[in-house]
Amino acid sequence: MTEREQAQIWREQIENSLEEMSELRERLHPIAFTSKLWEEYTGAYGDVREDVAFLFCPKESLPEMEKIRRLDFEEKEDAWINFDNLCENLLHQLSFYDATYLAMPYLLLFLEKKKRENDFKWQFQIIIQTGLMLSTDIPYFNPNKEELPKNILESYELSTELLKEMAKEFLQQNMEKLKKEDKMDLKYFCTSLMAIFGDKEKAYTLIGGNWEQVSFTCPNCDYFDGEIEIDSISDKEILEKMIVPAESVLGKWDGKSFEDTYLWFCNLIHMFGIEEEWKVPYYYGIYQCPKCGYKGLAMDWMKY
């Protein structure tokens, strides 16, 4: 079989796979793979359309994939390698890349595909990675977002709105399964949900600092307290001189509402038994500037 013939088979299989979700596809109206916009809206390593398209290729037809992450020595199927490569392209050095605007609608379609297949593992990882991508969608990285072409922005924003609903549904339907997952993955899952449900900058701060290193900038006098390693402050008395922790809200969440981030986040972290849960009341506590005495929510002053 020639390369051209193989490429035609891939195109047909990918199109057939996408056709199964024609209603959602029509609603999201993603940019076609034939568009030159993929050459303009790129990831860390360039055009990502092939990685995106191969999400929808049957695994038995996928070509052998080569890992971008050279230090990933885990044996994986080509479908997972392709997904990892796409995520690395869109998340390299935890930065935002324009290709995310074009890829996000397809990632939603991919999530829908795995939902229909009742594939828990894939849904879990797609939600984690899309949440990480959204955490980078902050003014620091893309201050001119509103200048995007209308069709691209509308497709992207609709995708992120639908992602909220799908993530809520996945969480509520799979709590017991989730509790059995790796604690590190669950920590990133919770933080990704924070970005998905709207607190992107706070999620970025936690992810970027690996839940440990934080910096505080006073909005009143611009005092900067740089790179505090909260794990190294073992004396609670010293820590509480810096931050007055927020009151406990454990047991007060209904498991359905996500408007109050501190409320659902504290409870979810606790339900999953994540070791770092003790930090959350401090992150949402009151920090007082040692220079001017101004007080504010620690999370609002924290920067990575």
Coordinates of C-alpha atoms in Angstrom, one line a residue:
M1 CA 0.0 0.0 0.0
T2 CA 1.3 3.4 -0.9
E3 CA 1.6 6.3 1.5
R4 CA -1.1 8.1 -0.3
E5 CA -3.5 5.2 -0.1
Q6 CA -2.8 4.8 3.6
A7 CA -3.4 8.5 4.2
Q8 CA -6.7 8.2 2.4
I9 CA -7.7 5.3 4.7
W10 CA -6.8 7.3 7.7
R11 CA -8.9 10.3 6.5
E12 CA -11.9 8.1 5.9
Q13 CA -11.6 6.3 9.3
I14 CA -11.2 9.6 11.1
E15 CA -14.2 11.2 9.3
N16 CA -16.3 8.1 10.1
S17 CA -15.4 8.3 13.8
L18 CA -16.3 12.0 13.9
E19 CA -19.5 11.4 12.0
E20 CA -20.7 9.4 15.0
M21 CA -20.9 12.6 16.9
S22 CA -22.2 14.7 14.1
E23 CA -24.7 16.6 16.2
L24 CA -22.1 17.8 18.7
R25 CA -19.7 18.4 15.9
E26 CA -22.2 20.7 14.1
R27 CA -22.8 22.5 17.3
L28 CA -19.1 23.1 18.1
H29 CA -18.2 23.8 14.5
P30 CA -14.5 23.0 14.8
I31 CA -12.0 24.3 12.3
A32 CA -11.6 21.7 9.5
F33 CA -8.3 19.8 9.2
T34 CA -7.9 21.1 5.7
S35 CA -7.7 24.7 7.0
K36 CA -4.5 26.7 6.8
L37 CA -5.3 28.1 10.2
W38 CA -3.5 25.0 11.7
E39 CA -0.3 26.4 10.3
E40 CA -1.0 29.8 12.0
Y41 CA -2.3 28.6 15.3
T42 CA 0.4 26.3 16.5
G43 CA 1.6 24.4 19.6
A44 CA 5.1 24.3 21.1
Y45 CA 6.4 22.1 18.3
G46 CA 4.3 23.5 15.4
D47 CA 1.2 22.3 13.6
V48 CA -0.9 19.9 15.8
R49 CA -3.6 18.9 13.4
E50 CA -2.2 15.4 12.8
D51 CA -2.1 14.7 16.6
V52 CA -5.7 16.0 16.9
A53 CA -6.9 14.0 13.9
F54 CA -5.4 10.8 15.1
L55 CA -7.4 11.0 18.3
F56 CA -10.3 9.7 16.2
C57 CA -8.4 7.0 14.3
P58 CA -9.1 3.3 15.3
K59 CA -6.2 2.1 17.3
E60 CA -5.6 -0.9 15.0
S61 CA -4.9 1.6 12.2
L62 CA -2.7 4.0 14.0
P63 CA 0.9 4.4 12.8
E64 CA 3.7 3.7 15.2
M65 CA 4.1 6.8 17.4
E66 CA 7.3 8.3 18.6
K67 CA 7.2 10.0 22.0
I68 CA 7.9 13.7 22.3
R69 CA 8.6 13.2 26.0
R70 CA 11.9 11.4 25.8
L71 CA 12.1 10.7 29.5
D72 CA 8.7 8.9 29.5
F73 CA 9.9 5.3 29.7
E74 CA 6.5 3.7 30.4
E75 CA 5.2 1.3 27.8
K76 CA 2.1 2.7 26.1
E77 CA -0.2 2.0 23.2
D78 CA 0.2 4.3 20.2
A79 CA -3.2 6.0 21.0
W80 CA -1.9 7.1 24.4
I81 CA 1.5 8.3 22.9
N82 CA -0.4 10.4 20.4
F83 CA -2.5 11.9 23.1
D84 CA 0.6 12.6 25.3
N85 CA 2.3 14.2 22.3
L86 CA -0.7 16.5 21.7
C87 CA -0.8 17.5 25.4
E88 CA 3.0 18.2 25.4
N89 CA 2.5 20.3 22.3
L90 CA -0.2 22.3 24.1
L91 CA 1.3 22.4 27.6
H92 CA 5.0 22.7 27.1
Q93 CA 6.6 24.6 30.1
L94 CA 3.0 25.3 31.3
S95 CA 2.4 28.0 28.7
F96 CA -0.6 28.8 26.5
Y97 CA -0.4 28.0 22.8
D98 CA -2.7 29.3 20.1
A99 CA -3.3 25.7 18.8
T100 CA -5.4 25.2 22.0
Y101 CA -8.1 27.4 20.4
L102 CA -8.4 24.9 17.5
A103 CA -7.8 21.7 19.4
M104 CA -10.2 22.3 22.3
P105 CA -13.5 21.6 20.3
Y106 CA -11.9 18.3 19.1
L107 CA -10.8 17.4 22.6
L108 CA -14.5 17.8 23.6
L109 CA -15.5 15.6 20.8
F110 CA -12.9 13.1 21.9
L111 CA -14.2 13.2 25.5
E112 CA -17.8 12.6 24.2
K113 CA -16.5 9.6 22.2
K114 CA -14.9 8.1 25.3
K115 CA -18.0 8.8 27.3
R116 CA -20.1 6.9 24.8
E117 CA -17.6 4.0 25.1
N118 CA -17.9 4.2 28.9
D119 CA -14.2 4.5 29.1
F120 CA -13.4 5.8 32.6
K121 CA -9.6 6.0 32.2
W122 CA -9.7 8.0 29.1
Q123 CA -12.3 10.4 30.4
F124 CA -10.3 10.9 33.6
Q125 CA -7.1 11.8 31.7
I126 CA -8.9 14.0 29.1
I127 CA -10.5 16.1 31.9
I128 CA -7.1 16.4 33.7
Q129 CA -5.3 17.6 30.6
T130 CA -8.0 19.9 29.3
G131 CA -8.1 21.5 32.7
L132 CA -4.4 22.0 32.7
M133 CA -4.7 23.7 29.3
L134 CA -7.4 26.0 30.6
S135 CA -5.3 27.0 33.6
T136 CA -2.9 28.6 31.1
D137 CA -5.7 30.5 29.4
I138 CA -5.0 33.6 31.5
P139 CA -4.3 37.3 30.5
Y140 CA -0.6 36.9 31.2
F141 CA -0.3 34.5 28.3
N142 CA -3.0 35.7 25.9
P143 CA -4.0 39.4 26.6
N144 CA -5.5 39.8 23.1
K145 CA -7.9 36.9 23.3
E146 CA -10.9 39.0 22.4
E147 CA -9.3 39.9 19.1
L148 CA -9.6 36.3 17.8
P149 CA -11.8 35.7 14.7
K150 CA -15.4 35.3 15.9
N151 CA -15.8 31.7 14.7
I152 CA -12.7 30.5 16.5
L153 CA -13.6 32.2 19.7
E154 CA -17.2 31.1 19.7
S155 CA -16.2 27.4 19.1
Y156 CA -13.6 27.5 21.8
E157 CA -15.8 29.2 24.4
L158 CA -18.7 26.8 23.7
S159 CA -16.3 23.9 24.1
T160 CA -15.2 25.2 27.5
E161 CA -18.8 25.7 28.6
L162 CA -19.8 22.2 27.6
L163 CA -16.6 20.8 29.3
K164 CA -17.9 22.1 32.6
E165 CA -21.1 20.1 32.3
M166 CA -19.3 17.0 31.2
A167 CA -16.8 17.2 34.0
K168 CA -19.6 17.7 36.6
E169 CA -21.4 14.7 35.2
F170 CA -18.2 12.5 35.2
L171 CA -17.4 13.5 38.8
Q172 CA -20.9 12.8 40.1
Q173 CA -21.2 9.5 38.3
N174 CA -17.7 8.1 39.2
M175 CA -16.9 9.2 42.8
E176 CA -16.2 5.7 44.0
K177 CA -14.0 4.8 41.0
L178 CA -12.1 8.1 41.4
K179 CA -11.3 7.4 45.0
K180 CA -9.2 4.4 43.9
E181 CA -7.0 6.5 41.5
D182 CA -3.5 7.5 42.1
K183 CA -3.3 10.4 44.6
M184 CA -1.1 12.5 42.5
D185 CA -3.5 12.2 39.5
L186 CA -6.4 13.0 41.8
K187 CA -4.6 16.2 43.0
Y188 CA -4.2 17.3 39.4
F189 CA -7.7 16.3 38.6
C190 CA -9.1 18.5 41.4
T191 CA -6.9 21.4 40.3
S192 CA -7.9 20.9 36.7
L193 CA -11.6 21.1 37.8
M194 CA -10.8 24.4 39.4
A195 CA -9.7 25.7 36.0
I196 CA -12.6 24.1 34.2
F197 CA -15.1 25.7 36.6
G198 CA -13.6 29.2 36.2
D199 CA -10.8 29.8 38.6
K200 CA -8.1 29.5 36.0
E201 CA -5.5 31.8 37.6
K202 CA -5.8 30.1 41.0
A203 CA -5.4 26.7 39.4
Y204 CA -2.4 27.9 37.5
T205 CA -0.8 29.2 40.7
L206 CA -1.2 25.8 42.4
I207 CA -0.1 23.7 39.4
G208 CA 2.9 26.0 38.6
G209 CA 4.1 26.0 42.2
N210 CA 3.5 22.2 42.5
W211 CA 1.2 23.0 45.5
E212 CA 4.3 24.1 47.5
Q213 CA 6.1 27.2 46.2
V214 CA 4.1 30.4 46.4
S215 CA 4.8 34.1 46.1
F216 CA 2.7 36.9 47.5
T217 CA 2.4 40.4 45.9
C218 CA 0.6 43.1 47.9
P219 CA -1.9 44.9 45.6
N220 CA -1.7 48.0 47.9
C221 CA 2.0 48.6 48.0
D222 CA 3.5 46.1 45.6
Y223 CA 5.5 44.4 48.4
F224 CA 6.8 41.1 47.1
D225 CA 7.3 38.0 49.2
G226 CA 9.0 35.5 46.9
E227 CA 9.0 31.7 46.7
I228 CA 7.7 30.6 50.1
E229 CA 7.9 26.8 50.4
I230 CA 4.8 26.2 52.5
D231 CA 5.9 22.6 53.2
S232 CA 9.1 23.8 54.9
I233 CA 7.1 25.9 57.5
S234 CA 6.5 23.0 59.9
D235 CA 5.6 25.3 62.9
K236 CA 1.9 26.0 62.7
E237 CA 2.3 29.1 64.9
I238 CA 4.8 30.7 62.5
L239 CA 2.6 29.9 59.5
E240 CA -0.5 31.4 61.1
K241 CA 1.4 34.6 61.8
M242 CA 1.7 34.9 58.0
I243 CA -1.8 33.6 57.1
V244 CA -5.0 33.3 59.1
P245 CA -6.5 30.1 57.8
A246 CA -10.1 30.0 56.5
E247 CA -12.7 28.2 58.6
S248 CA -13.3 24.6 57.9
V249 CA -16.2 23.8 55.5
L250 CA -15.8 20.1 55.6
G251 CA -19.2 18.3 55.4
K252 CA -21.0 21.4 54.2
W253 CA -20.9 20.7 50.4
D254 CA -23.9 19.3 48.7
G255 CA -21.8 17.5 46.0
K256 CA -23.6 19.4 43.2
S257 CA -22.8 23.1 43.3
F258 CA -19.5 24.5 42.1
E259 CA -20.0 28.3 42.6
D260 CA -18.1 28.5 45.9
T261 CA -14.6 27.1 44.9
Y262 CA -13.3 26.9 48.5
L263 CA -16.4 24.9 49.6
W264 CA -16.3 22.2 46.9
F265 CA -12.5 22.1 46.5
C266 CA -11.9 21.6 50.2
N267 CA -14.5 18.8 50.4
L268 CA -13.4 17.1 47.2
I269 CA -9.7 17.1 48.2
H270 CA -10.8 15.6 51.6
M271 CA -13.0 12.9 50.0
F272 CA -10.1 11.8 47.9
G273 CA -7.7 11.7 50.8
I274 CA -5.1 14.0 49.3
E275 CA -2.2 14.6 51.6
E276 CA -2.0 18.3 50.9
E277 CA -5.6 19.1 52.0
W278 CA -4.2 20.8 55.1
K279 CA -2.9 23.6 52.8
V280 CA -6.2 24.6 51.3
P281 CA -7.5 26.7 54.3
Y282 CA -4.2 28.6 54.3
Y283 CA -4.4 29.2 50.5
Y284 CA -7.9 30.6 51.1
G285 CA -7.0 32.3 54.4
I286 CA -6.1 36.0 55.0
Y287 CA -2.6 37.2 54.3
Q288 CA -1.4 40.5 55.9
C289 CA 1.3 42.5 54.1
P290 CA 4.2 42.9 56.5
K291 CA 5.1 46.2 54.9
C292 CA 1.8 48.2 54.8
G293 CA -0.5 46.0 56.9
Y294 CA -3.1 45.6 54.1
K295 CA -5.0 42.3 54.3
G296 CA -6.5 40.1 51.6
L297 CA -7.3 36.6 50.5
A298 CA -4.0 34.7 50.2
M299 CA -5.1 33.0 46.9
D300 CA -5.7 36.4 45.3
W301 CA -2.2 37.6 46.2
M302 CA -0.4 34.3 45.3
K303 CA 1.5 34.3 42.0
Y304 CA 3.6 31.6 40.4

